[in-house]
Short mmCIF file of C-alpha atoms in Angstrom, two decimals:
data_model
loop_
_atom_site.label_atom_id
_atom_site.label_comp_id
_atom_site.label_asym_id
_atom_site.label_seq_id
_atom_site.Cartn_x
_atom_site.Cartn_y
_atom_site.Cartn_z
CA MET A 1 100.93 85.36 72.54
CA CYS A 2 98.15 87.27 74.13
CA PRO A 3 94.98 88.05 72.27
CA ASP A 4 94.40 91.74 71.67
CA SER A 5 90.94 93.25 71.92
CA PRO A 6 89.30 92.42 68.62
CA PRO A 7 87.05 94.94 66.91
CA PRO A 8 83.66 93.59 65.80
CA GLN A 9 83.87 91.61 62.57
CA ALA A 10 81.43 90.06 60.16
CA PRO A 11 80.62 86.45 61.02
CA ASP A 12 83.18 84.00 59.66
CA GLN A 13 82.08 81.14 57.42
CA SER A 14 85.13 78.90 57.92
CA PRO A 15 84.87 75.48 59.63
CA PRO A 16 84.92 75.62 63.43
CA ASN A 17 88.41 74.10 63.92
CA ARG A 18 90.69 73.85 60.89
CA GLU A 19 94.26 72.56 60.89
CA VAL A 20 96.42 74.91 58.85
CA LEU A 21 99.83 73.42 59.65
CA SER A 22 100.50 69.75 60.37
CA ALA A 23 103.50 68.38 62.23
CA GLY A 24 105.24 67.82 58.90
CA ASP A 25 104.47 71.37 57.74
CA ILE A 26 105.90 72.79 60.97
CA SER A 27 109.02 70.68 60.67
CA ARG A 28 109.60 71.82 57.09
CA ALA A 29 108.93 75.45 57.93
CA LEU A 30 111.43 75.39 60.80
CA ARG A 31 114.07 73.75 58.62
CA ARG A 32 113.57 76.45 56.00
CA ILE A 33 113.83 79.19 58.63
CA ALA A 34 117.02 77.60 59.97
CA HIS A 35 118.55 77.75 56.48
CA GLU A 36 117.35 81.35 56.07
CA VAL A 37 118.99 82.40 59.35
CA VAL A 38 122.30 80.79 58.33
CA GLU A 39 122.17 82.33 54.88
CA ARG A 40 121.21 85.76 56.13
CA ASN A 41 124.08 85.80 58.64
CA LYS A 42 126.62 84.04 56.38
CA GLY A 43 126.89 81.28 58.94
CA ALA A 44 125.76 81.10 62.55
CA GLY A 45 128.90 82.01 64.47
CA ASN A 46 127.50 85.26 65.81
CA VAL A 47 123.86 84.24 66.20
CA VAL A 48 121.94 83.96 69.49
CA LEU A 49 118.40 82.55 69.46
CA LEU A 50 116.03 83.89 72.12
CA GLY A 51 112.62 82.29 72.41
CA ILE A 52 109.71 84.32 73.73
CA PRO A 53 107.83 82.17 76.27
CA SER A 54 106.16 80.00 76.22
CA ARG A 55 106.16 78.25 72.85
CA GLY A 56 108.77 80.51 71.35
CA VAL A 57 111.25 78.83 73.69
CA GLU A 58 110.50 75.40 72.27
CA LEU A 59 110.69 76.76 68.72
CA ALA A 60 114.05 78.44 69.48
CA ARG A 61 115.36 75.16 70.87
CA ARG A 62 114.34 73.34 67.70
CA LEU A 63 115.80 76.03 65.46
CA GLY A 64 119.04 75.86 67.42
CA ALA A 65 119.24 72.10 66.85
CA LEU A 66 118.53 72.51 63.13
CA ILE A 67 121.14 75.26 62.71
CA ALA A 68 123.67 73.15 64.59
CA GLU A 69 122.88 70.29 62.22
CA ILE A 70 123.40 72.57 59.20
CA GLU A 71 126.53 74.31 60.45
CA GLY A 72 128.06 71.59 62.56
CA SER A 73 128.44 73.77 65.63
CA GLU A 74 126.20 74.70 68.57
CA VAL A 75 124.18 77.92 68.53
CA PRO A 76 123.43 79.67 71.86
CA VAL A 77 119.73 79.41 72.74
CA GLY A 78 117.96 81.27 75.52
CA SER A 79 114.60 82.68 76.53
CA LEU A 80 113.34 86.21 77.01
CA ASP A 81 110.20 86.77 79.06
CA VAL A 82 108.44 90.00 78.18
CA THR A 83 105.64 90.01 80.77
CA MET A 84 107.00 92.99 82.72
CA TYR A 85 107.40 95.02 79.53
CA ARG A 86 103.90 94.54 78.13
CA ASP A 87 101.67 97.57 77.62
CA ASP A 88 98.42 95.69 78.18
CA LEU A 89 98.81 94.50 81.78
CA ARG A 90 96.33 96.86 83.38
CA GLY A 91 92.77 95.66 83.71
CA ARG A 92 93.66 92.04 82.92
CA PRO A 93 94.44 89.03 85.11
CA THR A 94 97.99 88.93 86.45
CA LYS A 95 100.34 86.94 84.26
CA THR A 96 102.99 84.99 86.11
CA PRO A 97 106.25 85.60 84.25
CA HIS A 98 108.26 82.78 82.74
CA GLN A 99 111.98 82.39 83.16
CA THR A 100 114.39 84.59 81.27
CA HIS A 101 117.60 82.76 80.49
CA PHE A 102 120.49 84.22 78.55
CA PRO A 103 123.30 82.12 77.13
CA SER A 104 126.67 82.74 78.74
CA SER A 105 127.78 84.45 75.53
CA GLY A 106 125.37 87.31 76.28
CA VAL A 107 123.86 89.42 73.54
CA ASP A 108 126.32 92.30 73.18
CA ASP A 109 127.45 92.66 69.57
CA ARG A 110 125.58 89.46 68.65
CA VAL A 111 122.86 88.94 66.08
CA VAL A 112 119.84 88.10 68.20
CA VAL A 113 117.01 86.22 66.53
CA LEU A 114 113.83 86.53 68.56
CA VAL A 115 111.62 83.48 68.08
CA ASP A 116 107.87 83.40 68.70
CA ASP A 117 105.00 81.22 67.66
CA VAL A 118 102.45 83.74 66.39
CA LEU A 119 102.97 87.32 65.23
CA TYR A 120 99.76 89.31 65.57
CA SER A 121 99.56 92.91 66.80
CA GLY A 122 103.32 93.21 67.24
CA ARG A 123 103.01 94.32 70.84
CA THR A 124 104.76 91.25 72.22
CA VAL A 125 107.71 91.89 69.92
CA ARG A 126 107.78 95.57 70.93
CA ALA A 127 107.95 94.44 74.57
CA ALA A 128 110.73 92.01 73.67
CA LEU A 129 112.76 94.77 72.03
CA ASP A 130 112.41 96.91 75.16
CA ALA A 131 113.40 93.99 77.39
CA LEU A 132 116.38 93.14 75.22
CA ALA A 133 117.68 96.71 75.46
CA ASP A 134 117.90 96.31 79.24
CA TYR A 135 120.15 93.27 78.88
CA GLY A 136 122.64 94.52 76.34
CA ARG A 137 123.23 95.92 72.88
CA PRO A 138 122.98 93.35 70.10
CA ARG A 139 124.56 94.15 66.75
CA ALA A 140 121.21 93.35 65.12
CA VAL A 141 117.86 91.96 66.18
CA ARG A 142 115.79 89.80 63.86
CA LEU A 143 112.45 88.10 64.25
CA ALA A 144 111.46 84.56 63.34
CA VAL A 145 107.85 83.41 63.77
CA LEU A 146 106.06 80.21 62.97
CA VAL A 147 102.86 82.01 61.93
CA ASP A 148 102.21 85.61 60.87
CA ARG A 149 98.49 86.17 61.15
CA GLY A 150 98.54 89.87 60.24
CA HIS A 151 96.63 92.72 61.94
CA ARG A 152 99.75 94.58 63.02
CA GLU A 153 99.23 97.56 65.34
CA LEU A 154 102.89 98.63 65.29
CA PRO A 155 105.46 99.03 62.51
CA ILE A 156 106.99 95.59 63.11
CA ARG A 157 107.60 92.81 60.62
CA ALA A 158 109.15 89.36 60.81
CA ASP A 159 112.38 88.49 58.98
CA HIS A 160 111.62 84.79 58.88
CA VAL A 161 108.05 83.45 58.64
CA GLY A 162 106.95 79.83 58.68
CA LYS A 163 103.54 80.60 57.24
CA ASN A 164 101.66 83.78 56.42
CA LEU A 165 98.13 83.10 57.56
CA PRO A 166 95.41 85.60 56.64
CA THR A 167 92.92 85.70 59.51
CA SER A 168 90.10 87.80 60.82
CA HIS A 169 90.04 89.20 64.35
CA SER A 170 87.15 86.86 65.11
CA GLU A 171 89.41 83.85 64.62
CA ARG A 172 91.78 82.23 67.07
CA VAL A 173 95.10 80.69 66.05
CA THR A 174 96.21 77.83 68.31
CA VAL A 175 99.74 76.42 68.27
CA ARG A 176 100.52 73.09 69.86
CA LEU A 177 104.05 71.75 70.11
CA THR A 178 105.29 68.37 71.23
CA GLY A 179 107.63 68.89 74.14
CA HIS A 180 105.48 71.72 75.42
CA ASP A 181 101.91 70.51 75.16
CA ASP A 182 102.41 66.72 75.13
CA VAL A 183 100.44 66.48 71.90
CA ASP A 184 101.50 66.35 68.26
CA ASP A 185 102.63 69.56 66.57
CA SER A 186 99.85 71.49 64.90
CA VAL A 187 98.55 74.95 64.13
CA THR A 188 94.79 75.25 64.01
CA ILE A 189 92.44 78.11 63.37
CA SER A 190 89.03 78.38 65.00
CA ARG A 191 86.24 80.82 65.71
CA ARG A 192 86.73 82.87 68.86
CA GLU A 193 84.19 82.08 71.54
CA GLY A 194 82.04 84.99 72.62
CA MET B 1 93.81 88.25 95.27
CA THR B 2 92.00 91.37 96.34
CA ARG B 3 93.15 94.87 95.47
CA HIS B 4 94.60 95.15 98.97
CA LEU B 5 97.16 92.92 100.68
CA LEU B 6 96.34 93.06 104.37
CA SER B 7 96.90 89.44 105.34
CA VAL B 8 98.41 86.32 103.83
CA ALA B 9 94.83 85.05 103.87
CA ASP B 10 94.06 87.54 101.07
CA LEU B 11 96.05 85.32 98.72
CA ASP B 12 94.35 82.22 97.37
CA ASP B 13 96.58 79.29 96.48
CA ASP B 14 97.10 80.40 92.88
CA ALA B 15 97.96 83.93 93.94
CA LEU B 16 100.36 82.70 96.64
CA ARG B 17 102.17 80.48 94.16
CA SER B 18 102.14 83.21 91.50
CA VAL B 19 103.65 85.77 93.90
CA LEU B 20 106.48 83.39 94.78
CA SER B 21 107.08 82.39 91.14
CA THR B 22 107.12 86.00 90.00
CA ALA B 23 109.58 86.86 92.78
CA THR B 24 112.03 84.39 91.24
CA GLU B 25 112.03 86.42 88.03
CA MET B 26 112.18 89.71 89.95
CA HIS B 27 115.22 88.44 91.83
CA ASP B 28 117.06 88.36 88.52
CA VAL B 29 116.51 92.10 88.08
CA GLN B 30 118.71 92.65 91.16
CA HIS B 31 121.65 91.11 89.31
CA ARG B 32 121.27 93.00 86.06
CA ALA B 33 123.37 95.93 84.95
CA VAL B 34 120.12 97.85 84.38
CA LYS B 35 118.01 97.38 87.50
CA LYS B 36 114.86 98.83 86.02
CA ILE B 37 111.76 97.43 84.39
CA PRO B 38 108.89 99.59 83.11
CA THR B 39 106.04 97.56 84.60
CA LEU B 40 104.68 100.20 87.00
CA ARG B 41 105.60 103.31 85.03
CA GLY B 42 103.13 106.05 85.90
CA ARG B 43 102.05 104.49 89.22
CA THR B 44 102.68 106.24 92.52
CA VAL B 45 103.31 104.38 95.77
CA ILE B 46 103.46 106.06 99.18
CA ASN B 47 105.33 104.32 101.99
CA LEU B 48 103.56 105.53 105.12
CA PHE B 49 105.45 104.32 108.18
CA PHE B 50 104.31 105.15 111.69
CA GLU B 51 106.94 102.81 113.15
CA ASP B 52 110.67 102.67 112.58
CA SER B 53 111.87 100.37 109.84
CA THR B 54 115.04 99.75 107.88
CA ARG B 55 114.42 96.63 105.79
CA THR B 56 110.74 96.82 104.97
CA ARG B 57 110.62 100.50 104.11
CA SER B 58 113.80 100.59 102.05
CA SER B 59 112.97 97.36 100.23
CA PHE B 60 109.48 98.62 99.33
CA GLU B 61 111.06 101.83 98.08
CA ILE B 62 113.66 99.98 96.03
CA ALA B 63 111.02 97.57 94.71
CA GLY B 64 108.84 100.42 93.53
CA LYS B 65 111.73 102.32 91.97
CA TRP B 66 113.09 99.28 90.15
CA MET B 67 109.62 98.77 88.68
CA SER B 68 109.55 102.42 87.55
CA ALA B 69 106.87 103.51 90.01
CA ASP B 70 107.23 106.86 91.76
CA THR B 71 107.77 106.09 95.42
CA ILE B 72 107.54 108.60 98.26
CA ASN B 73 108.30 107.98 101.92
CA ILE B 74 106.31 109.54 104.73
CA THR B 75 107.03 108.80 108.38
CA GLY B 76 104.63 109.35 111.23
CA LYS B 77 107.13 111.60 112.99
CA GLY B 78 107.56 113.81 109.95
CA SER B 79 103.91 113.97 108.94
CA SER B 80 100.96 116.00 110.17
CA ALA B 81 100.10 113.06 112.42
CA SER B 82 102.65 114.53 114.80
CA LYS B 83 100.47 117.66 114.90
CA GLY B 84 97.45 115.65 115.92
CA GLU B 85 95.98 114.73 112.54
CA SER B 86 93.95 111.53 112.70
CA LEU B 87 94.95 108.44 110.73
CA ARG B 88 91.75 108.73 108.71
CA ASP B 89 92.56 112.29 107.66
CA THR B 90 96.16 111.45 106.90
CA VAL B 91 95.35 108.53 104.58
CA ARG B 92 92.41 110.30 102.93
CA THR B 93 94.67 113.28 102.26
CA ILE B 94 97.28 111.06 100.66
CA ALA B 95 94.68 109.17 98.64
CA ALA B 96 93.18 112.45 97.44
CA MET B 97 96.48 113.18 95.70
CA GLY B 98 95.73 110.28 93.37
CA VAL B 99 98.27 107.73 94.57
CA ASP B 100 97.84 104.14 93.47
CA ALA B 101 98.95 102.42 96.65
CA ILE B 102 99.77 103.11 100.27
CA VAL B 103 102.25 100.78 101.91
CA MET B 104 101.48 101.22 105.57
CA ARG B 105 103.14 100.26 108.81
CA HIS B 106 101.37 101.13 112.01
CA GLN B 107 101.70 100.24 115.66
CA ALA B 108 97.98 99.42 115.97
CA SER B 109 96.81 95.94 115.00
CA GLY B 110 94.16 96.18 112.30
CA ALA B 111 95.18 99.67 111.16
CA ALA B 112 95.70 98.59 107.56
CA HIS B 113 92.34 96.82 107.52
CA GLN B 114 90.69 99.95 108.85
CA VAL B 115 92.26 102.11 106.14
CA ALA B 116 91.22 99.63 103.44
CA ASP B 117 87.67 99.66 104.81
CA TRP B 118 87.59 103.46 104.69
CA PHE B 119 88.80 103.41 101.10
CA ASP B 120 86.32 100.73 100.07
CA GLU B 121 83.40 102.52 101.74
CA SER B 122 84.18 105.83 100.08
CA GLY B 123 85.07 104.41 96.67
CA VAL B 124 88.74 105.40 96.86
CA ALA B 125 90.72 103.32 94.33
CA THR B 126 93.99 103.35 96.27
CA SER B 127 95.33 99.93 97.24
CA VAL B 128 96.56 99.27 100.77
CA LEU B 129 99.54 97.05 101.51
CA ASN B 130 100.03 96.03 105.10
CA ALA B 131 103.71 96.40 105.93
CA GLY B 132 103.12 95.39 109.55
CA ASP B 133 100.29 96.37 111.89
CA GLY B 134 101.02 96.04 115.58
CA THR B 135 101.07 92.41 116.63
CA HIS B 136 98.68 91.34 113.88
CA GLU B 137 100.33 90.59 110.52
CA HIS B 138 103.26 91.28 108.25
CA PRO B 139 102.31 89.45 105.05
CA THR B 140 105.26 90.40 102.84
CA GLN B 141 107.67 89.21 105.54
CA ALA B 142 106.02 85.77 105.51
CA LEU B 143 106.13 85.71 101.71
CA LEU B 144 109.83 86.53 101.64
CA ASP B 145 110.49 83.97 104.37
CA ALA B 146 108.71 81.30 102.33
CA TYR B 147 110.53 82.40 99.19
CA THR B 148 113.94 82.33 100.90
CA LEU B 149 113.31 78.91 102.41
CA GLU B 150 112.12 77.51 99.08
CA ARG B 151 115.22 78.80 97.33
CA ARG B 152 117.48 77.09 99.85
CA LEU B 153 115.49 73.96 100.74
CA GLY B 154 113.54 73.38 97.55
CA SER B 155 109.87 72.57 97.92
CA LEU B 156 108.64 73.11 101.47
CA GLU B 157 106.44 70.01 101.24
CA GLY B 158 107.18 68.00 104.36
CA LYS B 159 109.89 70.34 105.60
CA ARG B 160 110.02 70.87 109.39
CA ILE B 161 110.18 74.52 110.38
CA ALA B 162 110.30 75.78 113.97
CA ILE B 163 109.30 79.36 114.76
CA VAL B 164 110.91 80.30 118.06
CA GLY B 165 110.60 83.14 120.51
CA ASP B 166 108.26 86.00 121.27
CA ILE B 167 105.13 84.55 119.69
CA THR B 168 102.73 86.76 121.62
CA HIS B 169 103.94 89.96 120.02
CA SER B 170 104.96 88.58 116.63
CA ARG B 171 103.14 89.62 113.48
CA VAL B 172 105.79 87.70 111.54
CA PHE B 173 104.68 84.49 113.25
CA ARG B 174 101.01 85.23 112.56
CA SER B 175 101.65 85.71 108.85
CA ASN B 176 104.02 82.77 108.59
CA VAL B 177 101.57 80.26 110.04
CA LEU B 178 99.12 81.34 107.37
CA ALA B 179 101.68 80.80 104.60
CA LEU B 180 104.08 77.97 105.45
CA PRO B 181 101.54 75.18 106.18
CA ARG B 182 99.80 75.98 102.87
CA LEU B 183 103.11 75.29 101.13
CA GLY B 184 103.32 71.90 102.80
CA ALA B 185 105.63 72.72 105.70
CA HIS B 186 105.23 71.19 109.15
CA VAL B 187 105.44 74.18 111.48
CA THR B 188 106.17 73.97 115.19
CA VAL B 189 105.89 77.09 117.31
CA VAL B 190 108.24 77.22 120.29
CA ALA B 191 107.99 79.73 123.11
CA PRO B 192 107.88 80.02 126.88
CA PRO B 193 104.30 79.88 128.16
CA THR B 194 104.43 83.59 129.00
CA LEU B 195 105.11 84.43 125.34
CA MET B 196 102.43 82.17 123.85
CA PRO B 197 99.21 84.04 123.02
CA SER B 198 96.04 83.00 124.81
CA GLY B 199 93.85 80.61 122.84
CA VAL B 200 96.81 79.43 120.77
CA THR B 201 95.88 75.76 121.16
CA ALA B 202 92.64 76.08 119.23
CA TRP B 203 94.35 78.37 116.76
CA ALA B 204 97.13 75.83 116.16
CA ALA B 205 94.58 73.13 115.49
CA ALA B 206 92.72 75.34 113.03
CA ASP B 207 95.77 76.56 111.09
CA GLY B 208 97.74 73.32 111.25
CA PHE B 209 100.79 74.02 113.36
CA ALA B 210 102.20 72.34 116.46
CA LEU B 211 103.13 73.88 119.81
CA ALA B 212 106.17 73.23 121.97
CA ASP B 213 107.88 74.85 124.93
CA ASP B 214 111.21 72.99 124.88
CA LEU B 215 113.54 74.28 122.15
CA ASP B 216 116.18 71.63 122.78
CA GLU B 217 113.64 68.84 122.26
CA VAL B 218 112.52 70.40 119.00
CA ILE B 219 116.12 70.74 117.78
CA ASP B 220 116.89 67.15 118.81
CA SER B 221 113.86 65.94 116.87
CA GLY B 222 115.49 67.33 113.73
CA VAL B 223 114.32 70.44 111.90
CA ASP B 224 115.07 71.84 108.46
CA ALA B 225 114.78 75.47 109.50
CA LEU B 226 114.78 77.51 112.69
CA MET B 227 113.06 80.87 112.45
CA MET B 228 114.18 82.95 115.41
CA LEU B 229 111.96 85.89 116.34
CA ARG B 230 113.05 89.14 117.87
CA VAL B 231 112.17 89.69 121.52
CA GLN B 232 110.03 92.81 121.14
CA ARG B 233 110.82 94.66 124.32
CA GLU B 234 109.16 97.81 122.99
CA ARG B 235 105.78 96.03 123.04
CA MET B 236 106.26 94.49 126.47
CA ALA B 237 104.59 96.20 129.39
CA GLY B 238 105.14 93.46 131.95
CA GLY B 239 107.57 90.77 132.99
CA PHE B 240 107.41 88.04 130.37
CA PHE B 241 110.66 86.48 131.51
CA PRO B 242 112.77 87.11 134.61
CA THR B 243 115.97 88.28 132.90
CA PRO B 244 117.34 88.46 129.34
CA ARG B 245 119.96 85.90 130.36
CA GLU B 246 117.26 83.44 131.41
CA TYR B 247 115.47 83.90 128.09
CA THR B 248 118.68 83.16 126.21
CA VAL B 249 119.34 80.04 128.26
CA GLY B 250 115.85 78.71 127.57
CA TYR B 251 115.04 79.95 124.08
CA GLY B 252 118.05 81.60 122.47
CA LEU B 253 119.90 80.10 119.54
CA THR B 254 123.17 79.77 121.38
CA ARG B 255 126.45 78.39 120.08
CA ASP B 256 125.64 75.00 121.69
CA ARG B 257 122.19 74.88 120.11
CA LEU B 258 123.67 75.83 116.74
CA ALA B 259 126.03 72.85 117.06
CA ALA B 260 123.14 70.56 118.00
CA LEU B 261 121.04 71.84 115.09
CA THR B 262 123.83 71.13 112.61
CA ALA B 263 124.63 67.77 114.18
CA HIS B 264 121.06 66.57 113.71
CA ASN B 265 120.73 68.06 110.22
CA PRO B 266 123.81 69.47 108.44
CA ASP B 267 121.54 71.20 105.91
CA ALA B 268 119.41 72.97 108.52
CA VAL B 269 119.11 76.73 108.05
CA ILE B 270 118.48 79.71 110.31
CA CYS B 271 116.15 82.63 109.61
CA HIS B 272 115.51 85.85 111.45
CA PRO B 273 113.27 88.66 110.21
CA GLY B 274 115.51 91.30 111.77
CA PRO B 275 116.47 93.44 113.46
CA MET B 276 118.37 90.93 115.60
CA ASN B 277 119.08 91.21 119.30
CA ARG B 278 122.48 89.54 119.11
CA GLY B 279 123.22 87.71 122.29
CA LEU B 280 119.56 87.59 123.33
CA GLU B 281 117.52 85.45 120.91
CA ILE B 282 120.41 84.63 118.59
CA ALA B 283 124.15 84.32 119.20
CA ALA B 284 126.53 86.11 116.86
CA ASP B 285 127.94 82.73 115.78
CA ALA B 286 124.49 81.66 114.63
CA ALA B 287 123.61 84.98 113.01
CA ASP B 288 126.81 84.89 110.95
CA ALA B 289 126.91 81.14 110.27
CA ALA B 290 126.99 79.75 106.74
CA SER B 291 123.55 78.29 107.44
CA SER B 292 122.14 81.72 108.31
CA LEU B 293 119.73 83.06 105.68
CA VAL B 294 119.36 86.48 107.31
CA LEU B 295 120.88 88.41 104.42
CA ASP B 296 119.20 86.15 101.88
CA GLN B 297 115.92 87.21 103.47
CA VAL B 298 116.84 90.87 103.04
CA SER B 299 117.73 90.31 99.40
CA ALA B 300 114.54 88.34 98.83
CA GLY B 301 112.55 91.14 100.41
CA VAL B 302 113.06 93.36 97.39
CA ALA B 303 112.14 90.63 94.91
CA VAL B 304 109.03 89.57 96.82
CA ARG B 305 107.86 93.16 97.25
CA MET B 306 108.36 93.78 93.54
CA SER B 307 106.20 90.75 92.91
CA VAL B 308 103.51 91.93 95.32
CA LEU B 309 103.44 95.43 93.81
CA TYR B 310 103.16 93.85 90.37
CA HIS B 311 100.24 91.66 91.43
CA LEU B 312 98.41 94.53 93.09
CA LEU B 313 99.05 97.39 90.68
CA ALA B 314 99.72 95.98 87.22
CA SER B 315 96.55 94.00 86.63
CA ASP B 316 92.93 93.59 87.63
CA GLY B 317 93.95 91.70 90.76
CA THR B 318 93.12 88.20 89.55
CA VAL B 319 95.71 85.63 88.51
CA GLU B 320 95.70 84.18 85.03
CA GLY B 321 95.46 80.40 85.36
CA ALA B 322 97.55 78.57 87.90
CA ASP B 323 101.23 78.59 88.62
CA LEU B 324 103.08 78.25 85.34
CA ARG B 325 105.64 75.95 86.88
CA ARG B 326 103.11 73.42 88.01
CA GLU B 327 102.84 70.19 86.14
CA GLY B 328 99.61 69.51 84.33
CA ARG B 329 98.57 72.61 82.50
CA ALA B 330 94.96 73.61 82.53
CA THR B 331 94.99 74.47 78.83
CA LYS B 332 96.85 73.08 75.89
CA GLY B 333 98.17 75.24 73.13
CA SER B 334 98.87 78.94 72.79
CA HIS B 335 96.16 81.19 71.51
CA ALA B 336 96.42 84.37 69.53
#
């Protein structure tokens, strides 16, 4: 996710770098979300998981494996890059887009679960909804996130949340995932520099 | 990357890699049912072409339209330039309308640089994209050539690429020798002595390319790609070769040379920036061969120009981090 411009906040008194989710916590949260997705859709036969790069892709892959374990059948997993649909490109460094990959099943008349690591302003999800509309017409679109840190700027909410994490704008939430960052899974919270 | 793209040299290594990586994603837009992304909504791009063009002008127009920019075409013949208006007045008039970018092709080398200098001096915010200036440069052609070759050959590291033909008048060559060696390719430039620019020996040493005047020797040594250049008769004022037939015998990609190329390397490919003089620098058999990437280059032209417009107009002109596909990330963890 991209940081949005934070308004000035009162100084934070929390420790400089605090782990809020361990590898075990993340594993349990994803397993719970996998069960929620199956329950919500009365199975997973019509579900497509689309990860929002970069770490949403890894999370979608893991969710797909967990749902397959629960249901006993594979779930289509893909990725949806939203760079070209963002509303905050101007005046910032150029972002090189990641790959968009859709499962061969497509998304028409499917239940698409968008997967991201952190839900913050909601602008990334808004961009994802716009991008998705250019690829097809899902029957429903749902949102699964590992962390919801609040401070929404758009009327967007997640359907499946690993952890609700109250934060201030002056804090930074950092997600690390094995398989993406070559370090152990963790979610930490720290003071923003500057 | 600066706010203008006048030369391949305007791209640092990160920007060069980012442009090519982004083009890969833009290429996918060409195969969608909805060929439209909102990235440049509200931006206006003028294609100002003082020379004839099919590929470059139409691909810039398509690129802009597919990115939701408003694109307008102006040709030298149909503009007030034909009434005697100076280039400076023409571009200042266009910029005064509030356009975000001018994509310019001009017969004079350095014309795009001159326009960018005028804009910079007078504080005009309009970006300038060089779509070919005389015999100087054609940066987006080199970018699409590199992109096309990478898609077919994989990484260009260590690949042997020969650029053949009218080197003296070729802006495509000048841009390609600034791009391909930086991507790891070993470039050899092949031309008759009359079509090699003066001072090319020192230039080759500085930019890291080799020189040759025997095309058959180069083909026999084994190459991964042959880039044939158009013989630009419209820029020739004197006798650079005795007859077209003699040029073809010495430097054309004939049916026999195509066979030799494939015999030495079955995976070797052929490029040509177009338009082709069939029967002069390239035989029809070669132009239409399975190893010909000519139409791939045209297709890539739209994707690469979308990428370039994105890099110039959708951000502050810098590139965030390095190429995302490189191994060894500079930072670990996502931040929000």
